[in-house]
Coordinates of C-alpha atoms in Angstrom, one line a residue:
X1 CA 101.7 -46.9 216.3
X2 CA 105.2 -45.3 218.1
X3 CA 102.9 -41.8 218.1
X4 CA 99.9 -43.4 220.1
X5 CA 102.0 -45.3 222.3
X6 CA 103.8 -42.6 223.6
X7 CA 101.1 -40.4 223.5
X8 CA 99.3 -42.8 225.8
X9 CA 102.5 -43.0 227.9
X10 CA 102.1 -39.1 228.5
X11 CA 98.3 -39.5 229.3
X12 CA 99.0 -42.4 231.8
X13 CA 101.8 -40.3 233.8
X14 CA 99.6 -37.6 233.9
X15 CA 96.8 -39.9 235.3
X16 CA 99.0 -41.3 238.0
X17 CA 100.4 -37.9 239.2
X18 CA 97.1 -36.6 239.6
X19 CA 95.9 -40.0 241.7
X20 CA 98.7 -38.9 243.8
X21 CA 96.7 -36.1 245.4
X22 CA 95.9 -37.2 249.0
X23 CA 93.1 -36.2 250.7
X24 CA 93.2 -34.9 254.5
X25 CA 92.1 -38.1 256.1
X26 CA 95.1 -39.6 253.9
X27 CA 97.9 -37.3 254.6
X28 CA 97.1 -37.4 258.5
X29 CA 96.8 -41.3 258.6
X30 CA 100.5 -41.2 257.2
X31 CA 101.7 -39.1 259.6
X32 CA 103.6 -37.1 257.4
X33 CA 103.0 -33.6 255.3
X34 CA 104.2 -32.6 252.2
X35 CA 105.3 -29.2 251.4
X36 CA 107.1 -28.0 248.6
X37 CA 109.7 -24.9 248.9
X38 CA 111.9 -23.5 246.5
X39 CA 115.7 -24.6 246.5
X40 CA 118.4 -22.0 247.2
X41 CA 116.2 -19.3 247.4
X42 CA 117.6 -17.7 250.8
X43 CA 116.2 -17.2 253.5
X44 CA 113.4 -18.4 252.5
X45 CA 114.6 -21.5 251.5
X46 CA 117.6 -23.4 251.2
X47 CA 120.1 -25.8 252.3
X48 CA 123.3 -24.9 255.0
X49 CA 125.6 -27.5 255.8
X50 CA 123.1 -29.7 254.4
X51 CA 120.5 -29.3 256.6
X52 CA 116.8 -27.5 255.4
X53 CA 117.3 -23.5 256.5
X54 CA 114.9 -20.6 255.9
X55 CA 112.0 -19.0 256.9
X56 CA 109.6 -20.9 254.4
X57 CA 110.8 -24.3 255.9
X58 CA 110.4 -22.7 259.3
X59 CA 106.9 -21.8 258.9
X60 CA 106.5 -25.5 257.2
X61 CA 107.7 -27.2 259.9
X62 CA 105.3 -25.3 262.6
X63 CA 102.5 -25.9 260.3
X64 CA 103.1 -29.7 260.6
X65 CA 104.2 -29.6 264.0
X66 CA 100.5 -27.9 264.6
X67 CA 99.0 -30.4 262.3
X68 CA 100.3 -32.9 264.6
X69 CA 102.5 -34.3 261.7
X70 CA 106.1 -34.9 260.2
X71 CA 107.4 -32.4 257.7
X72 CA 108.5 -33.4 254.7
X73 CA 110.0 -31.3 252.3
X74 CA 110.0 -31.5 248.2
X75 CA 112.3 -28.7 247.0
X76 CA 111.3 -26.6 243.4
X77 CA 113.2 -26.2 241.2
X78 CA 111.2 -23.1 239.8
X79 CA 109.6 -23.2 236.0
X80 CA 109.7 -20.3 233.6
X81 CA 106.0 -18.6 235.4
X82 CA 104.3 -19.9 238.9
X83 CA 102.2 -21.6 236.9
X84 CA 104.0 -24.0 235.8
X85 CA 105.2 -24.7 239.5
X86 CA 101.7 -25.0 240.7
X87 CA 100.8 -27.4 237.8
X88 CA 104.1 -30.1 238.6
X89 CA 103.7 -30.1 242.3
X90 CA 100.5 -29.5 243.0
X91 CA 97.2 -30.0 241.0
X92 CA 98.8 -32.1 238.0
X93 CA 102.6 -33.5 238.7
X94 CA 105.5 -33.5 236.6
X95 CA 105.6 -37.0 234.1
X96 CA 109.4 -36.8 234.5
X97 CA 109.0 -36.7 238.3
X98 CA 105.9 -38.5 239.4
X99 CA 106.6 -39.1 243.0
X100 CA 107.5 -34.9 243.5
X101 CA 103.9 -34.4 244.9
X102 CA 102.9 -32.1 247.5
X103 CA 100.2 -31.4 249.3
X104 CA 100.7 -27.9 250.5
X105 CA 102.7 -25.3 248.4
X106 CA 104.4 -22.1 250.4
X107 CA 105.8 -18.5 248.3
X108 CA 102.2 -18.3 246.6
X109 CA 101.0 -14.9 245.9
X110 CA 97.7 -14.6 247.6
X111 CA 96.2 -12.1 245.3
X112 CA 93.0 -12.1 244.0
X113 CA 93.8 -11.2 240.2
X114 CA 96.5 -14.3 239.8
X115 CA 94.0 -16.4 241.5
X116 CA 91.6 -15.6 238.8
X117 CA 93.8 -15.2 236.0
X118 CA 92.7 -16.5 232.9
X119 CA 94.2 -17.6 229.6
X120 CA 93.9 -16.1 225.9
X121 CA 90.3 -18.2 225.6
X122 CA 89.2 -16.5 229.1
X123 CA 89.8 -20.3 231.2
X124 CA 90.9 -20.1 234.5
X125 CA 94.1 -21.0 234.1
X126 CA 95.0 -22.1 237.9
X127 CA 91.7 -23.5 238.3
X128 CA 92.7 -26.8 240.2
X129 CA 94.3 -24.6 242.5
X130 CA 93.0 -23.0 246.1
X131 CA 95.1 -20.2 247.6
X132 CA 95.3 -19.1 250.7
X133 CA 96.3 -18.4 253.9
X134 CA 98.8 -15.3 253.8
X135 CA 101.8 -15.6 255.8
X136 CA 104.2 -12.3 255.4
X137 CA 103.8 -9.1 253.7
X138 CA 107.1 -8.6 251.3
X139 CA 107.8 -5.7 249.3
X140 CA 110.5 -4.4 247.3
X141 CA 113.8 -2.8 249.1
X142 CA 116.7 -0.3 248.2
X143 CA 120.1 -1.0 250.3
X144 CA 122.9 1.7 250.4
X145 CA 126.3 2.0 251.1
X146 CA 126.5 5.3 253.5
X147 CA 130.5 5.5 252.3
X148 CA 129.8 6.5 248.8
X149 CA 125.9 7.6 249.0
X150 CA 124.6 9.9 251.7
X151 CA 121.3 9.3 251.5
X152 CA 118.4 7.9 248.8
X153 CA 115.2 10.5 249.3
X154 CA 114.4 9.3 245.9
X155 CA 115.1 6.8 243.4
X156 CA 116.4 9.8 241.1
X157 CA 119.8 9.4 243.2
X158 CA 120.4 6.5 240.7
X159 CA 121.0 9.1 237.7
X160 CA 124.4 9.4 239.3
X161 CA 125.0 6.4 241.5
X162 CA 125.8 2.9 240.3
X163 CA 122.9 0.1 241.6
X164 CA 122.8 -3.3 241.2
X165 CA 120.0 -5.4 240.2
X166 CA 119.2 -9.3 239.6
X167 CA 119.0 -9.6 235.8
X168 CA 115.3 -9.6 234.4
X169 CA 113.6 -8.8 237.6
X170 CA 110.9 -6.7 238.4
X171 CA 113.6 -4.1 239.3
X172 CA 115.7 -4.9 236.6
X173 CA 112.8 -3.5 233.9
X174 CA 111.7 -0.9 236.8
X175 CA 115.2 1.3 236.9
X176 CA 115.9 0.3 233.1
X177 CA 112.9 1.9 232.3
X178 CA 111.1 4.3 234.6
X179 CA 111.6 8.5 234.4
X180 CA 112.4 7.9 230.6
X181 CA 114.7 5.6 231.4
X182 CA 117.4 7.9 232.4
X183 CA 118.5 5.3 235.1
X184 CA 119.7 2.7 232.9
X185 CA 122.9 3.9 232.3
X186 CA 123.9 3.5 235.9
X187 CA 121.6 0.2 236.6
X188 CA 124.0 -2.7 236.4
X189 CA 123.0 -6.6 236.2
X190 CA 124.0 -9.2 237.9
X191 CA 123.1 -13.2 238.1
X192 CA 121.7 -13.2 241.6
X193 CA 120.9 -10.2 244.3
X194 CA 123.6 -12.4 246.6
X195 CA 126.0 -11.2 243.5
X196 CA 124.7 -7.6 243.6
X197 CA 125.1 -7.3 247.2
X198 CA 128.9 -8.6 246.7
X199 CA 129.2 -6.1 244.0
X200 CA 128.2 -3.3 246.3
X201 CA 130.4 -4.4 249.2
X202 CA 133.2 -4.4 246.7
X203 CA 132.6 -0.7 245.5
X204 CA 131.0 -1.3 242.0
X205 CA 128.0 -0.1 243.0
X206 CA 126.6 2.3 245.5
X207 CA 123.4 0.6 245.8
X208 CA 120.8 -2.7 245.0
X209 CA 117.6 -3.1 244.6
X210 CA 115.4 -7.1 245.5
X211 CA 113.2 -8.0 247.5
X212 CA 112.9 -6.9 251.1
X213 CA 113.6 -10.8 252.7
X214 CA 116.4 -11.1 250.6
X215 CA 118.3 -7.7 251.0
X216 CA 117.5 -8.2 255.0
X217 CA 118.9 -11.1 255.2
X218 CA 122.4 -10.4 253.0
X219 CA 122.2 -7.2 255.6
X220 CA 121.8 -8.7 258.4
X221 CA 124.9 -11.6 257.7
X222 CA 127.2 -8.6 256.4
X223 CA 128.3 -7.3 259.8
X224 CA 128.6 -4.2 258.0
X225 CA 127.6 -0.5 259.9
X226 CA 127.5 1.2 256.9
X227 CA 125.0 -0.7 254.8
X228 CA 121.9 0.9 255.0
X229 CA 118.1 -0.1 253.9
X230 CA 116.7 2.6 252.2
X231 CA 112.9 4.2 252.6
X232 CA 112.3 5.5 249.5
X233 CA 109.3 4.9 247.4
X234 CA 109.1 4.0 243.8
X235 CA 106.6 5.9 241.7
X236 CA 105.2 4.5 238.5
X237 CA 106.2 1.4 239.7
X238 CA 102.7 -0.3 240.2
X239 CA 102.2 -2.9 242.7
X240 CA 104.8 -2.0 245.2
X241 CA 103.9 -4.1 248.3
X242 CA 101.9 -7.9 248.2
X243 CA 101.2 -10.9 250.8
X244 CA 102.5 -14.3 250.3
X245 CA 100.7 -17.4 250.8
X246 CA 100.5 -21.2 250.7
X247 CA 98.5 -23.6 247.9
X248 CA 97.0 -26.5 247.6
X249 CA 95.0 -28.9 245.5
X250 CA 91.2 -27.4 244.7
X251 CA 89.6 -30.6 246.0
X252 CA 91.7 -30.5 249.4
X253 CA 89.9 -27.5 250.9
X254 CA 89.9 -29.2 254.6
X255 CA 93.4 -29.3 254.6
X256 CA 93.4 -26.0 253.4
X257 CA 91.2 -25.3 256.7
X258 CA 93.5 -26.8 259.1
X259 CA 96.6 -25.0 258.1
X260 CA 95.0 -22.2 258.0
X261 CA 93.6 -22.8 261.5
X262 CA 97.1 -23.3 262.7
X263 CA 98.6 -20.8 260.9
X264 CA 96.6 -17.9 262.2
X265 CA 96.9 -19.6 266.0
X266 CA 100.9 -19.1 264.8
X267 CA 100.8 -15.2 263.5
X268 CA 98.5 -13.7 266.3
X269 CA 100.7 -15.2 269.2
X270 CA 104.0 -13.8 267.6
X271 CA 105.3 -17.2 266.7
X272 CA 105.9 -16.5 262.8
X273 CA 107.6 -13.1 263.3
X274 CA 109.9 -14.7 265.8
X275 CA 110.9 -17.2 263.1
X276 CA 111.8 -14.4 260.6
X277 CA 113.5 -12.3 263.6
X278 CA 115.7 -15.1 263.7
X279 CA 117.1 -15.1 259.9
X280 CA 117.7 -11.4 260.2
X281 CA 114.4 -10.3 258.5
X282 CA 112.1 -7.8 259.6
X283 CA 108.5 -9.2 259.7
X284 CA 105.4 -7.3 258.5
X285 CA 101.7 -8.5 259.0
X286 CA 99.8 -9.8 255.9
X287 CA 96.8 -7.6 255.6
X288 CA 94.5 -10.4 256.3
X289 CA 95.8 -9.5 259.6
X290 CA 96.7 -6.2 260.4
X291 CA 93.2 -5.3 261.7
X292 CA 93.2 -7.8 264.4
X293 CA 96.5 -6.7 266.1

């Protein structure tokens, strides 16, 4: 009896979060959208002094503002995959959290093989999910330190000069592992790429390795001449560049359509590369768009 009890719990949670799914006539009648970011992910997203900061809630907040509504924001705390972020706060909720809801999602991948990714028995496995609207072009970045490394032509520098790295990320397995993994040795870990920056302003390393929004931005508040951003490329790497989009539910399409109305009205007149201009980042068109400029 204690097993179908709290089984039926779980299966009436589940049932609530997914009433709380609100259809476009709802969300504008309330005035209000919902939009979920990630928490202290800078600059994309975080809090300074307490107040929202970041390009994602920047973007958010013209969405709504276009919309002709009040932003309101639900801040992530991110899962193990994306998928498990899109399932709690957007097509299913969280039974732990029913009330974190929202109805549009920023920092999605808009790539056509996640969006039809499926599972070991071939199912969709984001499914209740519609993707969409690309917003920025990100990519990932090399920054140097011109003191102790002249130049980076190549990532092959990194046989002999220390780098820095966020622990199990894409660049983490990339250096550990790529040209026979003769980079390793000099590949050094830290917690966060705010930490591997520090450690290269400190002299530990010569170099780090992130994302492009990220090293820009711990560039751009460094003050520092002699930080550089690299142009290398990064063979054997794969996907090396990708666009970044919004989600929302699979049965909200027409709010799907309206952001994405607003959103383009927002990228063709300048508006979203002013708001990354002003966290430090450069800005590069999502190649839904670079045709039209």
């Amino acid at each position: 009896m204690r097993l179908f009890v709290l089984l039926f719990s779980l299966l009436l949670a589940g049932q609530q979060a997914l009433a709380q799914i609100r259809p476009y006539d709802d969300i504008v009648a309330s005035g209000v959208l919902k939009v979920a970011v990630y928490q202290d992910f800078p600059p994309y997203s975080y809090k300074q002094d307490g107040q929202p900061r970041g390009v994602d809630v920047a973007v958010a907040g013209a969405l709504a503002e276009g919309l002709g509504l009040k932003l309101e924001l639900l801040w992530m705390e991110p899962g193990e995959k994306l998928d498990d972020d899109l399932r709690n706060y957007i097509w299913k909720g969280h039974y732990l959290r029913p009330n974190e809801h929202a109805d549009l999602m920023m920092r999605v991948p808009y790539d056509r093989d996640f969006t039809f990714k499926r599972n070991e028995l071939g199912e969709l496995i984001n499914e209740r999910v519609a993707m969409f609207g690309p917003y920025q072009r990100e990519c990932w970045q090399v920054v140097y330190d011109t003191r102790r490394l002249k130049d980076v032509p190549s990532i092959a520098v990194f046989q002999y000069h220390p780098i820095g790295v966020e622990l199990e990320s894409v660049p983490s397995f990339y250096l550990s592992s790529v040209m026979g993994g003769r980079l390793s040795s000099h590949t050094q870990h830290f917690r966060t790429p705010s930490e591997a920056f520090a450690a290269m302003r400190a002299a530990k390393v010569d170099a780090v390795m992130g994302l492009r929004g990220e090293l820009d931005w711990l560039l751009s508040h460094s003050g520092d001449a002699k930080l550089k951003a690299a142009e290398n490329a990064y063979p054997d790497m794969g996907r090396q560049v990708w666009d970044i989009g919004m989600a929302v539910h699979e049965s909200n399409r027409q709010l799907a359509y309206a952001v994405e109305e607003v959103l383009e009205g927002l990228i063709l007149d300048g508006k979203v590369k002013t708001l990354y201009e002003a966290e430090g980042l450069r800005y590069e068109l999502p190649g839904l768009y670079q045709d039209v400029q």
